[in-house]
Tab-separated table of C-alpha atoms in Angstrom:
chain	number	residue	atom	x	y	z
A	238	UNK	CA	0.000	0.000	0.000
A	239	UNK	CA	1.302	3.410	-0.986
A	240	UNK	CA	1.722	6.050	1.710
A	241	UNK	CA	0.383	9.527	1.088
A	242	UNK	CA	2.329	12.582	2.114
A	243	UNK	CA	0.897	14.929	4.647
A	244	UNK	CA	0.624	18.191	2.670
A	245	UNK	CA	-0.371	20.224	5.723
A	246	UNK	CA	2.976	19.476	7.344
A	247	UNK	CA	4.877	21.298	4.571
A	248	UNK	CA	2.999	24.266	3.096
A	249	UNK	CA	5.575	24.657	0.297
A	250	UNK	CA	4.666	21.301	-1.211
A	251	UNK	CA	2.333	21.799	-4.110
A	252	UNK	CA	0.532	19.540	-6.501
A	253	UNK	CA	1.847	18.191	-9.792
A	254	UNK	CA	-0.095	20.687	-11.947
A	255	UNK	CA	1.026	23.700	-9.894
A	256	UNK	CA	4.658	22.602	-10.102
A	257	UNK	CA	4.428	22.201	-13.877
A	258	UNK	CA	2.916	25.625	-14.423
A	259	UNK	CA	5.293	27.365	-12.041
A	260	UNK	CA	2.340	28.647	-10.065
A	261	UNK	CA	3.997	28.059	-6.699
A	262	UNK	CA	6.887	30.325	-7.736
A	263	UNK	CA	4.497	32.972	-9.035
A	264	UNK	CA	2.521	32.867	-5.793
A	265	UNK	CA	5.726	33.299	-3.781
A	266	UNK	CA	6.793	36.283	-5.888
A	267	UNK	CA	3.387	37.936	-5.652
A	268	UNK	CA	3.020	37.453	-1.897
A	269	UNK	CA	6.562	38.584	-1.101
A	270	UNK	CA	6.160	41.627	-3.366
A	271	UNK	CA	2.822	42.393	-1.743
A	272	UNK	CA	4.318	42.318	1.755
A	273	UNK	CA	7.193	44.601	0.667
A	274	UNK	CA	4.676	46.950	-0.960
A	275	UNK	CA	2.531	47.045	2.168
A	276	UNK	CA	5.575	47.838	4.318
A	277	UNK	CA	6.489	50.689	1.975
A	278	UNK	CA	2.893	51.927	2.044
A	279	UNK	CA	2.928	51.983	5.859
A	280	UNK	CA	6.067	54.136	5.826
A	281	UNK	CA	4.632	56.530	3.232
A	282	UNK	CA	1.231	56.744	4.897
A	283	UNK	CA	2.716	57.465	8.319
A	284	UNK	CA	4.879	60.234	6.859
A	285	UNK	CA	1.929	61.827	5.032
A	286	UNK	CA	-0.519	61.552	7.924
A	287	UNK	CA	-1.279	65.024	9.277
A	288	UNK	CA	-0.322	65.792	12.823
A	289	UNK	CA	-3.038	65.772	15.421
A	290	UNK	CA	-4.527	69.217	16.096
A	291	UNK	CA	-3.269	70.649	19.322
A	292	UNK	CA	-5.231	73.491	20.831
A	293	UNK	CA	-2.217	74.356	22.948
A	294	UNK	CA	0.091	74.777	19.925
A	295	UNK	CA	-2.493	76.909	18.138
A	296	UNK	CA	-2.529	79.461	20.950
A	297	UNK	CA	0.906	78.775	22.470
A	298	UNK	CA	3.344	81.615	22.673
A	299	UNK	CA	6.604	82.230	24.442
A	300	UNK	CA	6.671	84.316	27.591
A	301	UNK	CA	7.681	87.390	25.609
A	302	UNK	CA	5.517	86.599	22.570
A	303	UNK	CA	8.349	85.012	20.551
A	304	UNK	CA	10.496	88.156	20.382
A	305	UNK	CA	13.631	86.601	21.915
A	306	UNK	CA	13.376	83.546	19.659
A	307	UNK	CA	13.048	85.814	16.606
A	308	UNK	CA	16.056	87.874	17.692
A	309	UNK	CA	18.103	84.710	18.228
A	310	UNK	CA	17.131	83.441	14.772
A	311	UNK	CA	18.018	86.703	13.045
A	312	UNK	CA	21.062	87.629	15.130
A	313	UNK	CA	23.525	87.103	12.279
A	314	UNK	CA	21.445	88.970	9.700
A	315	UNK	CA	21.451	92.626	8.775
A	316	UNK	CA	18.254	94.654	8.565
A	317	UNK	CA	18.609	94.641	4.769
A	318	UNK	CA	18.650	90.814	4.715
A	319	UNK	CA	15.592	90.664	6.945
A	320	UNK	CA	13.760	93.109	4.658
A	321	UNK	CA	14.804	91.053	1.626
A	322	UNK	CA	13.368	87.940	3.249
A	323	UNK	CA	10.137	89.795	3.993
A	324	UNK	CA	9.885	90.936	0.367
A	325	UNK	CA	10.547	87.377	-0.829
A	326	UNK	CA	7.698	86.036	1.348
A	327	UNK	CA	5.433	88.837	0.127
A	328	UNK	CA	6.308	88.038	-3.488
A	329	UNK	CA	5.648	84.330	-2.876
A	330	UNK	CA	2.285	85.128	-1.288
A	331	UNK	CA	1.347	87.265	-4.291
A	332	UNK	CA	2.332	84.576	-6.802
A	333	UNK	CA	0.360	81.878	-4.977
A	334	UNK	CA	-2.678	84.122	-4.597
A	335	UNK	CA	-2.716	85.082	-8.285
A	336	UNK	CA	-2.319	81.463	-9.367
A	337	UNK	CA	-5.127	80.341	-7.045
A	338	UNK	CA	-7.362	83.051	-8.497
A	339	UNK	CA	-6.456	81.982	-12.057
A	340	UNK	CA	-7.363	78.384	-11.239
A	341	UNK	CA	-10.787	79.486	-10.066
A	342	UNK	CA	-11.187	81.857	-13.028
A	343	UNK	CA	-10.389	79.002	-15.416
A	344	UNK	CA	-13.505	77.100	-14.349
A	345	UNK	CA	-16.023	79.405	-16.097
A	346	UNK	CA	-13.653	79.647	-19.069
A	347	UNK	CA	-13.785	75.875	-19.433
A	348	UNK	CA	-17.569	76.034	-19.536
A	349	UNK	CA	-17.493	78.867	-22.075
A	350	UNK	CA	-15.186	77.033	-24.456
A	351	UNK	CA	-16.888	73.667	-24.010
A	352	UNK	CA	-13.868	71.920	-22.497
A	353	UNK	CA	-15.590	70.978	-19.256
A	354	UNK	CA	-14.637	67.776	-17.483
A	355	UNK	CA	-15.536	66.808	-13.943
A	356	UNK	CA	-11.937	65.719	-13.363
A	357	UNK	CA	-10.630	69.080	-14.542
A	358	UNK	CA	-13.113	70.860	-12.303
A	359	UNK	CA	-12.039	68.849	-9.263
A	360	UNK	CA	-8.345	69.304	-10.116
A	361	UNK	CA	-8.712	73.076	-10.461
A	362	UNK	CA	-10.599	73.371	-7.177
A	363	UNK	CA	-8.048	71.225	-5.317
A	364	UNK	CA	-5.162	73.138	-6.900
A	365	UNK	CA	-6.738	76.467	-5.938
A	366	UNK	CA	-7.164	75.209	-2.363
A	367	UNK	CA	-3.533	74.066	-2.144
A	368	UNK	CA	-2.251	77.315	-3.624
A	369	UNK	CA	-4.340	79.254	-1.123
A	370	UNK	CA	-2.840	77.218	1.725
A	371	UNK	CA	0.653	78.006	0.418
A	372	UNK	CA	-0.285	81.694	0.176
A	373	UNK	CA	-1.476	81.680	3.800
A	374	UNK	CA	1.787	80.038	4.868
A	375	UNK	CA	3.811	82.691	3.030
A	376	UNK	CA	1.665	85.473	4.489
A	377	UNK	CA	2.146	84.017	7.981
A	378	UNK	CA	5.933	84.096	7.505
A	379	UNK	CA	5.704	87.667	6.175
A	380	UNK	CA	3.581	88.662	9.169
A	381	UNK	CA	6.102	87.142	11.589
A	382	UNK	CA	8.960	89.086	10.017
A	383	UNK	CA	6.997	92.360	10.079
A	384	UNK	CA	5.952	91.754	13.697
A	385	UNK	CA	9.549	90.919	14.661
A	386	UNK	CA	8.443	87.882	16.638
A	387	UNK	CA	7.386	84.278	16.241
A	388	UNK	CA	3.765	84.623	17.237
A	389	UNK	CA	1.272	81.758	17.205
A	390	UNK	CA	-1.115	81.182	14.324
A	391	UNK	CA	-4.042	82.379	16.445
A	392	UNK	CA	-2.414	85.806	16.818
A	393	UNK	CA	-1.873	85.914	13.065
A	394	UNK	CA	-5.557	85.181	12.447
A	395	UNK	CA	-6.579	87.762	15.041
A	396	UNK	CA	-4.533	90.334	13.179
A	397	UNK	CA	-5.522	89.358	9.621
A	398	UNK	CA	-9.208	88.523	9.955
A	399	UNK	CA	-11.875	91.233	10.027
A	400	UNK	CA	-13.124	92.298	13.442
A	401	UNK	CA	-16.413	90.400	13.173
A	402	UNK	CA	-14.551	87.147	12.399
A	403	UNK	CA	-12.135	87.233	15.332
A	404	UNK	CA	-11.319	84.021	17.165
A	405	UNK	CA	-12.804	83.892	20.636
A	406	UNK	CA	-10.988	81.482	22.896
A	407	UNK	CA	-13.293	79.280	24.924
A	408	UNK	CA	-11.531	77.220	27.592
């Protein structure tokens, strides 16, 4: 009587047809590539994940409002270099703002010329949003240089927003 092998004891043992077609090798390649891909995805996803919102960091300021930290950062710079940096941030803010406006202005133009696509519409809206975020970042840096201190983002919004849109802190 012929003895049968226990296939559960060795998971790498495959049937005759699978060995002839090379399917066991293909399955190994696919599963090992999948696990490497998932590990890479975990690294990428963790790097791209936004940081958790911290109410403390939004309102946090140094004891002197960030003046000493600003002076320490700019201690080796002349006033001309500081003004040049401020102008560069202002120029960057202007470029981002104009490009964001052009993205939004392109939407009706697409309708007018009959080149409308839902994907183009979504892309232009997302691009305008990202350009606006970059413009706000550049304006925040410009504001910090003009204030001569590293103030928190809440102070920036208090200064830049109209009076009826001011942030009221509720603890």
